[in-house]
Coordinates of C-alpha atoms (C1' of nucleotides) in Angstrom, one line a residue:
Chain A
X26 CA -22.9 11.3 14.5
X27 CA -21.9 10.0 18.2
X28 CA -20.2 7.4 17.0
X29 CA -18.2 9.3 14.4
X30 CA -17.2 11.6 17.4
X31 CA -16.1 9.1 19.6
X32 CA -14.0 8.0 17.1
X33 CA -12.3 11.3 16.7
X34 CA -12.4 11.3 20.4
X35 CA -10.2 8.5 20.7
X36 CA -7.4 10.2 19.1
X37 CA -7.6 13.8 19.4
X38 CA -9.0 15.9 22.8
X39 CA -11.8 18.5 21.5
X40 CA -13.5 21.2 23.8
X41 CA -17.0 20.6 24.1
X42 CA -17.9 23.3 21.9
X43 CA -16.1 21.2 19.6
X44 CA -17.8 18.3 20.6
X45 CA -21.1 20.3 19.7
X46 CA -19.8 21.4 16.2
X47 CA -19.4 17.6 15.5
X48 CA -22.5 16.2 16.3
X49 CA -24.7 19.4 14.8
X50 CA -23.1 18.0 11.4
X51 CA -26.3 16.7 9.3
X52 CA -26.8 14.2 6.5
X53 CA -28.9 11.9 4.7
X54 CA -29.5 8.4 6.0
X55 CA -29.0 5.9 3.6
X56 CA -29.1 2.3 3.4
X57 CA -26.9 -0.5 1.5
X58 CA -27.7 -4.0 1.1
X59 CA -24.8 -6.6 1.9
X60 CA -22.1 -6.8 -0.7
X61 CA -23.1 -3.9 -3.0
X62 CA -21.4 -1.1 -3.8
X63 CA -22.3 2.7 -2.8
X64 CA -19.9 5.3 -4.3
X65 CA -19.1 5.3 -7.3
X66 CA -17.3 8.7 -7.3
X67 CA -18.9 10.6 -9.8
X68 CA -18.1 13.7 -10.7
X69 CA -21.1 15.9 -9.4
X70 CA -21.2 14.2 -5.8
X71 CA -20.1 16.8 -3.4
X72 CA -20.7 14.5 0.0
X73 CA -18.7 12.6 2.3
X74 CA -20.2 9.4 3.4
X75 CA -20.1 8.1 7.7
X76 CA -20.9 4.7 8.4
X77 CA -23.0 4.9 10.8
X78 CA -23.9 0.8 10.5
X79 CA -21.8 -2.1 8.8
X80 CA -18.8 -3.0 8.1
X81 CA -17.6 -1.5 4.7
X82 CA -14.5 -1.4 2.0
X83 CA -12.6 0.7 0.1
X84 CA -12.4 -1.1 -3.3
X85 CA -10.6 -1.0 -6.7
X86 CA -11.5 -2.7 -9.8
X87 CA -8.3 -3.6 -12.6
X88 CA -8.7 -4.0 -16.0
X89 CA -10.2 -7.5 -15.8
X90 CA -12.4 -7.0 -13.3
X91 CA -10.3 -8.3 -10.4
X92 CA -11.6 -6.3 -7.3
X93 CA -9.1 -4.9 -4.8
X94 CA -10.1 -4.2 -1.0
X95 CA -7.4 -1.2 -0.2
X96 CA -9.3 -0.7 3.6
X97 CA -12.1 -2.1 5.7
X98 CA -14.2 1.0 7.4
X99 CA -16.5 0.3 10.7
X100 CA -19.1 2.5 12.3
X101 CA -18.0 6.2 12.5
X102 CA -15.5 5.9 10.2
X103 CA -15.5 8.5 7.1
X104 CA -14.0 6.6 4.4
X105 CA -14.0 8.9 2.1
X106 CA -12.6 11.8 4.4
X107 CA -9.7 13.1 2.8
X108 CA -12.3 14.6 0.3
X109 CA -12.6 17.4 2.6
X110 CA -8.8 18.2 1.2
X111 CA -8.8 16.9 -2.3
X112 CA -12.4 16.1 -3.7
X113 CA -11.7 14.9 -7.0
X114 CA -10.1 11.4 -4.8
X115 CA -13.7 9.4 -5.4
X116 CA -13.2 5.7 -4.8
X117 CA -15.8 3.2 -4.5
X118 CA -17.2 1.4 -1.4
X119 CA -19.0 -1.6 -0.5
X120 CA -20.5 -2.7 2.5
X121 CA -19.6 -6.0 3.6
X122 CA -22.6 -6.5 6.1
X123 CA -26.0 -4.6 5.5
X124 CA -25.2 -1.0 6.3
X125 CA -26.2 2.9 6.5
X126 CA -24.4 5.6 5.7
X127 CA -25.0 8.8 6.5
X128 CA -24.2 11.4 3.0
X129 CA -22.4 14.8 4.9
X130 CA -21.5 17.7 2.3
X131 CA -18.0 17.7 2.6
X132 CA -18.2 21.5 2.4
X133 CA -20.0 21.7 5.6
X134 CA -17.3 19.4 7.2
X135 CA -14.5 21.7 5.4
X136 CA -16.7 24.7 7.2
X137 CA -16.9 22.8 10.3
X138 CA -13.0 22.6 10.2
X139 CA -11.8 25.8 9.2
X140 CA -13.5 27.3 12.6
X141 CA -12.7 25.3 14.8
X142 CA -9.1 23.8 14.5
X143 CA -9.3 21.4 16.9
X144 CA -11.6 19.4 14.6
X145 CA -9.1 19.9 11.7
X146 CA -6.4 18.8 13.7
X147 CA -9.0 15.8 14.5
X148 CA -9.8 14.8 10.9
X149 CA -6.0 15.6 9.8
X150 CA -5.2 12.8 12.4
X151 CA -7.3 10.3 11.4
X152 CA -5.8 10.7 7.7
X153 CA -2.5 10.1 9.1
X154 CA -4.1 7.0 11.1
X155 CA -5.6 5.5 7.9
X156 CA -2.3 6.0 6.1
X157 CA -0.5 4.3 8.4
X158 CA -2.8 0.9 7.6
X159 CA -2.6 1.5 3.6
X160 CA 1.5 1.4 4.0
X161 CA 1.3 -1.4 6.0
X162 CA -0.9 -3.5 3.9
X163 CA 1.5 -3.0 1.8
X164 CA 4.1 -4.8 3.6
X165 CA 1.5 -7.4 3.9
X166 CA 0.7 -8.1 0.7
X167 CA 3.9 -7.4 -0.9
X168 CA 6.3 -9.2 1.3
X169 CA 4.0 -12.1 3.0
X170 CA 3.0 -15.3 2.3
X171 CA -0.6 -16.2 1.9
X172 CA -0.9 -17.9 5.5
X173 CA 1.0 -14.5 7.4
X174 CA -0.9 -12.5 5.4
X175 CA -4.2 -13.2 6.0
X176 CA -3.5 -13.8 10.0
X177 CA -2.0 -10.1 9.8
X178 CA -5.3 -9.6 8.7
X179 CA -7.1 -11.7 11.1
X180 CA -4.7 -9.6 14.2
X181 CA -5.5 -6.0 12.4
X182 CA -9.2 -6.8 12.4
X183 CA -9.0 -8.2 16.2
X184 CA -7.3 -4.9 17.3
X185 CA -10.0 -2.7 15.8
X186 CA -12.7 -4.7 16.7
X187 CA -11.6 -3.5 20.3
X188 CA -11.8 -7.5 21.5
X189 CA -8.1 -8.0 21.4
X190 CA -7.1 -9.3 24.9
X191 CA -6.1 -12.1 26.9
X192 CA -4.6 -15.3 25.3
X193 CA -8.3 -15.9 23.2
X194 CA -11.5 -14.3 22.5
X195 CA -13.8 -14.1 19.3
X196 CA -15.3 -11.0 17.5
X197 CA -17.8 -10.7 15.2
X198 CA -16.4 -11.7 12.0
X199 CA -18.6 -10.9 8.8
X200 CA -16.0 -10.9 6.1
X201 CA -16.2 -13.7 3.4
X202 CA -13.8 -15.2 1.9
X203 CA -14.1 -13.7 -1.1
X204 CA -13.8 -10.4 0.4
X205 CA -10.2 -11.7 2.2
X206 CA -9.4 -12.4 -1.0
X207 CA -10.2 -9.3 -2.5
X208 CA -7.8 -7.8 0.9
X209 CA -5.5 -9.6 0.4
X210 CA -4.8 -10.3 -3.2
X211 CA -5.1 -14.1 -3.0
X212 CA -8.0 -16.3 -5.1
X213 CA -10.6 -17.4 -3.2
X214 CA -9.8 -21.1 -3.1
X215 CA -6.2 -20.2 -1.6
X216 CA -7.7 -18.2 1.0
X217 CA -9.6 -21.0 2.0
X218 CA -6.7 -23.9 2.3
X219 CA -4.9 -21.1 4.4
X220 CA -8.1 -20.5 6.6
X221 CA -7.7 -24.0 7.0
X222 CA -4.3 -24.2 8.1
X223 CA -4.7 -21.5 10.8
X224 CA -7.7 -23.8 12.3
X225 CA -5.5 -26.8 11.7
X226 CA -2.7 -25.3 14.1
X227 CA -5.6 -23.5 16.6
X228 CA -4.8 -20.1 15.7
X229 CA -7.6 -18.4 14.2
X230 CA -11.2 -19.9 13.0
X231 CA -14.2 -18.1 12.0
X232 CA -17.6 -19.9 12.9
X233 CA -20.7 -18.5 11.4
X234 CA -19.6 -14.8 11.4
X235 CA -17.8 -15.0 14.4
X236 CA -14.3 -15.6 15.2
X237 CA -12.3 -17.5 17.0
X238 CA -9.0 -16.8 18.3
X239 CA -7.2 -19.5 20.2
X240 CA -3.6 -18.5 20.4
X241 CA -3.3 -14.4 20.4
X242 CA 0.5 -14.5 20.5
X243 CA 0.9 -17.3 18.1
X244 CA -1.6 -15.6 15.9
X245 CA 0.5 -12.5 15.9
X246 CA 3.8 -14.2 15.3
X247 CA 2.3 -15.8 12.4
X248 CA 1.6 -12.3 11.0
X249 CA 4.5 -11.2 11.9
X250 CA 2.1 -8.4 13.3
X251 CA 3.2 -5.2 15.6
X252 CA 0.7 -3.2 17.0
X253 CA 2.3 -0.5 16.5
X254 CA 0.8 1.0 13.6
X255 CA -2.8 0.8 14.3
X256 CA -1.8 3.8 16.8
X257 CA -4.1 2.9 19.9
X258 CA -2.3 5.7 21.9
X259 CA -4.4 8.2 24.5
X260 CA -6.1 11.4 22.7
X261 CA -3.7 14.5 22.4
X262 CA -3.9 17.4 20.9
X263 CA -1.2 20.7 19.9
X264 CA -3.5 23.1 19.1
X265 CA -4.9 25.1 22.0
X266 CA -8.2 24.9 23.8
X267 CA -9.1 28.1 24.6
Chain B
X27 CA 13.4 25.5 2.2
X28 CA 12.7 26.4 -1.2
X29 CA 11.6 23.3 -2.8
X30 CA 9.6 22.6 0.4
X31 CA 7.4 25.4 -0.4
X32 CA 7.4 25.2 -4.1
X33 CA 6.1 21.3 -3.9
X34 CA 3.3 22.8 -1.2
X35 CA 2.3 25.4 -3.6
X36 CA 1.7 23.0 -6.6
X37 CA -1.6 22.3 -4.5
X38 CA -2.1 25.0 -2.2
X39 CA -2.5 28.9 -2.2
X40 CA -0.4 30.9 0.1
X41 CA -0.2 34.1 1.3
X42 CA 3.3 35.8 1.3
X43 CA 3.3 35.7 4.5
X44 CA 2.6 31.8 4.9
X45 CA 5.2 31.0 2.5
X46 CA 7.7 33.9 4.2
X47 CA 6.8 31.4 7.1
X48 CA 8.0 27.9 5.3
X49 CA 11.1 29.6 4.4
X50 CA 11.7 30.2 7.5
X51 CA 11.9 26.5 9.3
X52 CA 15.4 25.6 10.1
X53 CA 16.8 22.6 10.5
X54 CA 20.6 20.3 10.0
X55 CA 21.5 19.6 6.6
X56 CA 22.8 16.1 6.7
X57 CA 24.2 14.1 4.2
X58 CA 22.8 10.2 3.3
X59 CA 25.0 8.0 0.9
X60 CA 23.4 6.3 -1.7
X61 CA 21.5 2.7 -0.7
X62 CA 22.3 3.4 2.9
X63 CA 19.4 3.9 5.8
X64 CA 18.9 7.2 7.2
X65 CA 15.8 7.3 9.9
X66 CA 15.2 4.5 12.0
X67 CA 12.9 5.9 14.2
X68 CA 14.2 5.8 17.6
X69 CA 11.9 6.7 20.5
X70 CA 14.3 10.0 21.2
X71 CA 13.8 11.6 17.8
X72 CA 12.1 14.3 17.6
X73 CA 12.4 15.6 13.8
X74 CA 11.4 15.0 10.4
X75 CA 13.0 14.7 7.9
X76 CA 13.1 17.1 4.4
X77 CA 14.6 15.7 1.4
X78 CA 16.5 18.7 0.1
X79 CA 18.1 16.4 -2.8
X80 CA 18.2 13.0 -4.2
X81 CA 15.5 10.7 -4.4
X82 CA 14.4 8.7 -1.3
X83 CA 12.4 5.6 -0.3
X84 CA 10.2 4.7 2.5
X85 CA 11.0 1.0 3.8
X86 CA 10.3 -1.5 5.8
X87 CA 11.4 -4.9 7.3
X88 CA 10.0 -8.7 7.2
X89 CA 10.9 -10.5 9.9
X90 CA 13.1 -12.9 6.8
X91 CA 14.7 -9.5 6.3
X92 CA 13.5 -9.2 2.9
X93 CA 12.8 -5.2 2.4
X94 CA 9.6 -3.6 1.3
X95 CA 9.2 0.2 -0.2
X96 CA 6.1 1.8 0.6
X97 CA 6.7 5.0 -1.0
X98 CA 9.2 7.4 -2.7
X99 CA 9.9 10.6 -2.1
X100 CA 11.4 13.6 -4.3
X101 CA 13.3 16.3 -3.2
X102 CA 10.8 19.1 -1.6
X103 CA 8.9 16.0 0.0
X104 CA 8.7 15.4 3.8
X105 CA 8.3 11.3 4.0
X106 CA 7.4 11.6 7.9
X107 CA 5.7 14.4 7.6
X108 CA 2.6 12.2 9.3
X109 CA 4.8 12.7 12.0
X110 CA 3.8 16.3 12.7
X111 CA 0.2 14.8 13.9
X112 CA 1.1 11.4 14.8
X113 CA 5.1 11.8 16.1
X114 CA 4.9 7.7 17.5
X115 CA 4.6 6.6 13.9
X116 CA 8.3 6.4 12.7
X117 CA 9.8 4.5 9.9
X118 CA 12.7 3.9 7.9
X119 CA 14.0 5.2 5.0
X120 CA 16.9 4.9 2.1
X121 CA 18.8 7.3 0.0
X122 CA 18.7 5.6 -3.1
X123 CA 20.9 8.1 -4.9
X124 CA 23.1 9.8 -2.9
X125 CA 21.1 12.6 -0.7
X126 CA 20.7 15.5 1.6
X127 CA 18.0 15.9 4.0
X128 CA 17.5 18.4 6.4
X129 CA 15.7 17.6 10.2
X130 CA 13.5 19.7 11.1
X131 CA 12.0 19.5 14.8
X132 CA 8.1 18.8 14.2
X133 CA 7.2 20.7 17.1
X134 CA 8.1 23.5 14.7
X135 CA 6.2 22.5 11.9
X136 CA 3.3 22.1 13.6
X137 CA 3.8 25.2 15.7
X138 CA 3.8 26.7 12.3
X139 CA 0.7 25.2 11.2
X140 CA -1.0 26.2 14.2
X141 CA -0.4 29.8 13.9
X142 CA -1.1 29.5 10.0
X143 CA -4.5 28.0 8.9
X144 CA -3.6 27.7 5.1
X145 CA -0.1 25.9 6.0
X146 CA -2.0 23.1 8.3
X147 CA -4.0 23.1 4.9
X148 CA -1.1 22.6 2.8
X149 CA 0.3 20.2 4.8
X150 CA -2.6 18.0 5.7
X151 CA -4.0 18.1 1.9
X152 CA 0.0 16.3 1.4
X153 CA -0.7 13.5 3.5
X154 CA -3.7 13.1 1.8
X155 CA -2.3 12.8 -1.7
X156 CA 0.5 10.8 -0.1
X157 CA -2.2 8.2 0.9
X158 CA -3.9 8.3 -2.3
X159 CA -0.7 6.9 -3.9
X160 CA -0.7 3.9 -1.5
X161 CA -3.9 2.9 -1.8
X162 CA -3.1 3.1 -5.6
X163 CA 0.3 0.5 -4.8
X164 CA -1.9 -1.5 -2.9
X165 CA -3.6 -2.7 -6.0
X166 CA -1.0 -2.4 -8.0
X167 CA 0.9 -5.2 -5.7
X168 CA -2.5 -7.1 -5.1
X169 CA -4.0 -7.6 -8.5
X170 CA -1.4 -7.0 -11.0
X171 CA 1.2 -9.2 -12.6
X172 CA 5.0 -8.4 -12.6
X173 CA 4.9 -7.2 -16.1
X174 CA 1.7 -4.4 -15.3
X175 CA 2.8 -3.9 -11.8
X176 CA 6.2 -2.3 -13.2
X177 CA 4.9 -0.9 -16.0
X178 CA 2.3 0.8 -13.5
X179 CA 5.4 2.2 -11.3
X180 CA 7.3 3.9 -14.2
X181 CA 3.9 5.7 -15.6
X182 CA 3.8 6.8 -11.9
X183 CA 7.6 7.8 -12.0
X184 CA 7.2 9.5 -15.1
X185 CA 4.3 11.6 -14.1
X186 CA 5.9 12.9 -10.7
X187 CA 9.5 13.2 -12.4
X188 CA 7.5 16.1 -14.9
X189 CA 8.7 15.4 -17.9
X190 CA 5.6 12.8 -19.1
X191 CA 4.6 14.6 -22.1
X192 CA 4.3 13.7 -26.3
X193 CA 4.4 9.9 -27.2
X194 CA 8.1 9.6 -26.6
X195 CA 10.1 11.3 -23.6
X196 CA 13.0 10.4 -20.9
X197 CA 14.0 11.2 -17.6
X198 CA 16.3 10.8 -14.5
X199 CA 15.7 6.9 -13.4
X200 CA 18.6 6.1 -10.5
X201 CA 16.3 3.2 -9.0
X202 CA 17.8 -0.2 -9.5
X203 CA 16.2 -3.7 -9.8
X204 CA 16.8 -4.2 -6.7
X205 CA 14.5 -1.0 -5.8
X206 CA 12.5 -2.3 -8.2
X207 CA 11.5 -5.7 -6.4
X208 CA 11.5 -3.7 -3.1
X209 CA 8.9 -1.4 -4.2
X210 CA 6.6 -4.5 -6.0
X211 CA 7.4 -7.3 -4.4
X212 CA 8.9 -9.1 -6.7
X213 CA 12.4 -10.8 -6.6
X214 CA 15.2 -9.0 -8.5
X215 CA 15.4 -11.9 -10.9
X216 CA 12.0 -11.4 -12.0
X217 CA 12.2 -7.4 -12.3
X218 CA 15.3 -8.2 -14.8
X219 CA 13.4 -10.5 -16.9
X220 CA 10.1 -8.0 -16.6
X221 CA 12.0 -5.7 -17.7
X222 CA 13.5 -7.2 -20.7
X223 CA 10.2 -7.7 -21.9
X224 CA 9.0 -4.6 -21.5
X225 CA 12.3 -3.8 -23.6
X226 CA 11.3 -6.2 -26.1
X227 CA 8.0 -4.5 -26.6
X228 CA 9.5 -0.9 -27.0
X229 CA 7.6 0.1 -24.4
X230 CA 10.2 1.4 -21.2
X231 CA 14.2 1.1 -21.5
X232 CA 16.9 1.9 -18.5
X233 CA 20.2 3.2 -20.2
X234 CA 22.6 4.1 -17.4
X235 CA 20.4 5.9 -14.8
X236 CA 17.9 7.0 -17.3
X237 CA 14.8 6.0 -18.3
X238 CA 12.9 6.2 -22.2
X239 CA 9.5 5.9 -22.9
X240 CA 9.1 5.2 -26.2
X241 CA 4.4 5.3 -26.5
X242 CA 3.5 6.3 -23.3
X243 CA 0.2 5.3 -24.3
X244 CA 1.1 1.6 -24.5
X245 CA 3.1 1.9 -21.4
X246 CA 0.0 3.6 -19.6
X247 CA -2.4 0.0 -21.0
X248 CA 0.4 -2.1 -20.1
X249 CA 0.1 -0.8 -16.4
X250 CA -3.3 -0.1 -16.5
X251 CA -2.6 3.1 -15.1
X252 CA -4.8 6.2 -14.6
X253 CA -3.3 9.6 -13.9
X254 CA -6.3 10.6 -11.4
X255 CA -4.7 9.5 -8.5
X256 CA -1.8 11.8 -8.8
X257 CA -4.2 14.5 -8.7
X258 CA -2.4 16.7 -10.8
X259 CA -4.9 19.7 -10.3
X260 CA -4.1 23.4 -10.2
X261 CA -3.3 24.7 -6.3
X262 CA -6.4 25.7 -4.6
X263 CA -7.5 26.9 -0.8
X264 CA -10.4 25.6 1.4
X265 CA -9.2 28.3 4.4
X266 CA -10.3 32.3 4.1
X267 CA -6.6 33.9 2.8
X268 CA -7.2 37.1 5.5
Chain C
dC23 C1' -38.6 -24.8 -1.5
dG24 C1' -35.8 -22.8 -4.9
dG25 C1' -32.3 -19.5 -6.3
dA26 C1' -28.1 -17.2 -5.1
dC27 C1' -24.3 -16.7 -2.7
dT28 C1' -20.5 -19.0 0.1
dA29 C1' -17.5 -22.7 1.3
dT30 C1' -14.9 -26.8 0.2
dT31 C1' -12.3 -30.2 -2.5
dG32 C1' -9.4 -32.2 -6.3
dA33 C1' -6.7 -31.9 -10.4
dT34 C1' -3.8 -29.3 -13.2
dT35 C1' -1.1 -25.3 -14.6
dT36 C1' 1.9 -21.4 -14.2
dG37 C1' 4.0 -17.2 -12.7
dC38 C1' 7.3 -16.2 -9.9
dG39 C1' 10.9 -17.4 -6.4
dT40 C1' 15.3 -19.5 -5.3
dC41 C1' 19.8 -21.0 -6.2
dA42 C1' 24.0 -20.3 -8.5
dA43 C1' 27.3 -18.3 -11.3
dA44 C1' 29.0 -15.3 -14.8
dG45 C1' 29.3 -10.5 -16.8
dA46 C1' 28.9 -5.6 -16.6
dT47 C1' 29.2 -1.2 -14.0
dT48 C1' 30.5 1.7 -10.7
dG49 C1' 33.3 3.6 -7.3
dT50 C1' 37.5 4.0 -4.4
dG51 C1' 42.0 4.3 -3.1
dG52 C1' 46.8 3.6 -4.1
Chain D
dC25 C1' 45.0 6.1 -14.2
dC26 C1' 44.7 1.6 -13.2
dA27 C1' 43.3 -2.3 -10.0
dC28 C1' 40.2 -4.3 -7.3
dA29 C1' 36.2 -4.6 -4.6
dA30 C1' 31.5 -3.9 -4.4
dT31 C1' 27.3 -3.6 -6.4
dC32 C1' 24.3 -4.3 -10.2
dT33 C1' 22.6 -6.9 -14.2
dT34 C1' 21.9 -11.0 -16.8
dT35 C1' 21.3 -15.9 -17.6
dG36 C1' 19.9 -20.9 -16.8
dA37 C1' 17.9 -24.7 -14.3
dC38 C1' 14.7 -26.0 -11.0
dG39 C1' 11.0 -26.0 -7.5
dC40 C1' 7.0 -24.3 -5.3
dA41 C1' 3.2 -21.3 -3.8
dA42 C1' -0.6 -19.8 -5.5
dA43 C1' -3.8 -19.4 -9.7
dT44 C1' -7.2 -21.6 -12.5
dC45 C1' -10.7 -24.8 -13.7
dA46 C1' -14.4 -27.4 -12.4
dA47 C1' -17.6 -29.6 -9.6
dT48 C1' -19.9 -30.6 -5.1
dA49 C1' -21.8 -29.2 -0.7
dG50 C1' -23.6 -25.9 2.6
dT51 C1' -26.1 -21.8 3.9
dC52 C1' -28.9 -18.0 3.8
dC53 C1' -33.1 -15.6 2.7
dG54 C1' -37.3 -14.3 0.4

DNA sequence: CGGACTATTGATTTGCGTCAAAGATTGTGG
DNA sequence: CCACAATCTTTGACGCAAATCAATAGTCCG
């Protein structure tokens, strides 16, 4: 739970009653194996699941069993958050690496909520914040070319990781190629050649789950990336704290 | 006003005196000719923007200039109403018929929201089915070819113009192929020809600025499209209605 | 050490983009 | 009410980015 309130934390200011609230929120532990799925939505599910370990995915399947990757989810995240408002929205997850989640009732986070509005301002902010990445993956995958797309991908991933600084650093990098192509709507063999290009021209390389990035600037021009989005602005908060 | 609160209370319970409340924002009325821009999201801003009429588009820019939609929005919809929680996250939008909007200062929306628990719950539960809908494009545009990926979009516009009912129906359509490639990401050439055969089939026709759907159940295989995301469920209320 | 993913490579195909130009609509002002 | 401009739609020819197919290497893990 510490982590998933540090993650609120970093957007939103909450008293330390509030604070309390968050972390007396219980679940079940749970744990997923690498590349296997974990919610399948159904209709009798009333929890909410935090990652509390792993990196994890929102994904789609179409009609011919073509998987989409619609978000990537880290540690404290609640993927499946906006539940708490609408709970009939069930997607399915996988998780990427090995991971645990923790299964909260999403009534007792709706509870949680409703008392003390500074959390619901919280949790209403991160919607927004997760929004704000589905419309611009959009962009990305309507508008770009395989090579700007997946280094958009690569400079979104970087920011989040929280290693983004200086001209190059690395990260811990345990995505697959398959699952970039899953992102990022390419086939798996043309994510490759791409991957390949971006080493070729020393702007991004990912050596055994790590990566590499050489060029920071030239990585993000070949995105066509702008931080903007991903919203790394100090905490606020409109409500009052009395 | 009016619409505002009417598209809030297809999801959410009010009391009279939350929806005496909605009627009672103010803002500019402000009128936005058809195909032309009408929020660029300058720094200074501090509205959002209502659409009281005509139907609207959220886009955005490549760095080639080529345009991407993320999103449309119907009259009674606020497309930056993510704005209220996080006001650094502006965006552009069109008219794509000819439209009025009215700005309204967000400080007063979420003054309002503050003061009335079931509003922030209206409001937030709209950003959240806003979101659901881009997830939804993002594997329409990822995994689906041209022909699914606009078949997709009209089942979509069907459902949200209301009139999707029987095997046969029509509605208001005033988005051109240009739109069109805009909102899939596809060029206009291909949306023509898309189009035609989608024609050709008898399954979706445009005849001057309206659409007919001649088996909705074909069009809804062609696009692979399930009505879940829309969540079309009756209103309901989380908060205590004291 | 063997089985199951994951990554890489080459050959081939194709859906879709680009370019260009001709109609069809629509809207505006004289 | 017509003329003319602007936008939208349609068509054809051509090229390319990315998909598909298929097979070979790594790599990880029990």
């Amino acid at each position: 739970m510490k982590t998933f309130l540090s993650r609120l934390l970093s957007r939103t200011l909450l008293t330390d009653e509030e604070q309390a609230a968050v972390l007396a929120l219980r679940g079940t532990r749970e744990e997923v194996l690498p590349q296997h799925a974990f919610v399948c939505g159904d209709e009798e599910d009333t929890t909410t699941c935090l990652i509390a370990s792993g990196l994890c995915a929102r994904t789609s399947l179409s009609s011919l069993g073509e998987q989409q990757i619609t978000a990537f989810y880290m540690p404290g995240d609640i993927p499946d958050l906006q539940r708490v408002m609408v709970p009939e929205s069930a997607s399915t997850f996988a998780a990427i690496t090995s991971a645990e989640v923790v299964r909260i009732r999403y009534s007792d986070i709706r509870e949680t909520a409703i008392k003390y509005p500074g959390i619901a301002e919280a949790l209403w902010r991160h919607t927004v914040c997760d929004s704000l990445i589905l419309a611009e993956w959009i962009v990305n995958i309507g508008r770009r070319d395989a090579r700007a797309r997946l280094a958009h991908l690569f400079c979104e991933s970087a920011v989040r990781s929280g290693n983004a600084s200086g001209k190059s650093f690395s990260f811990d990098f345990p995505i697959t190629q398959r699952n970039l192509a899953d992102a990022t709507g390419l086939s798996t063999v043309h994510v490759n050649r791409s991957m390949q290009a971006l080493k070729r021209d020393h702007l991004f390389e990912v050596r055994g789950k790590v990566a590499w990035i050489d060029d920071w600037d030239a990585l993000k021009a070949a995105g066509e990336f702008d931080i903007e989005y991903l919203n790394c602005k100090p905490p606020v908060r409109f409500n009052a704290m009395n």
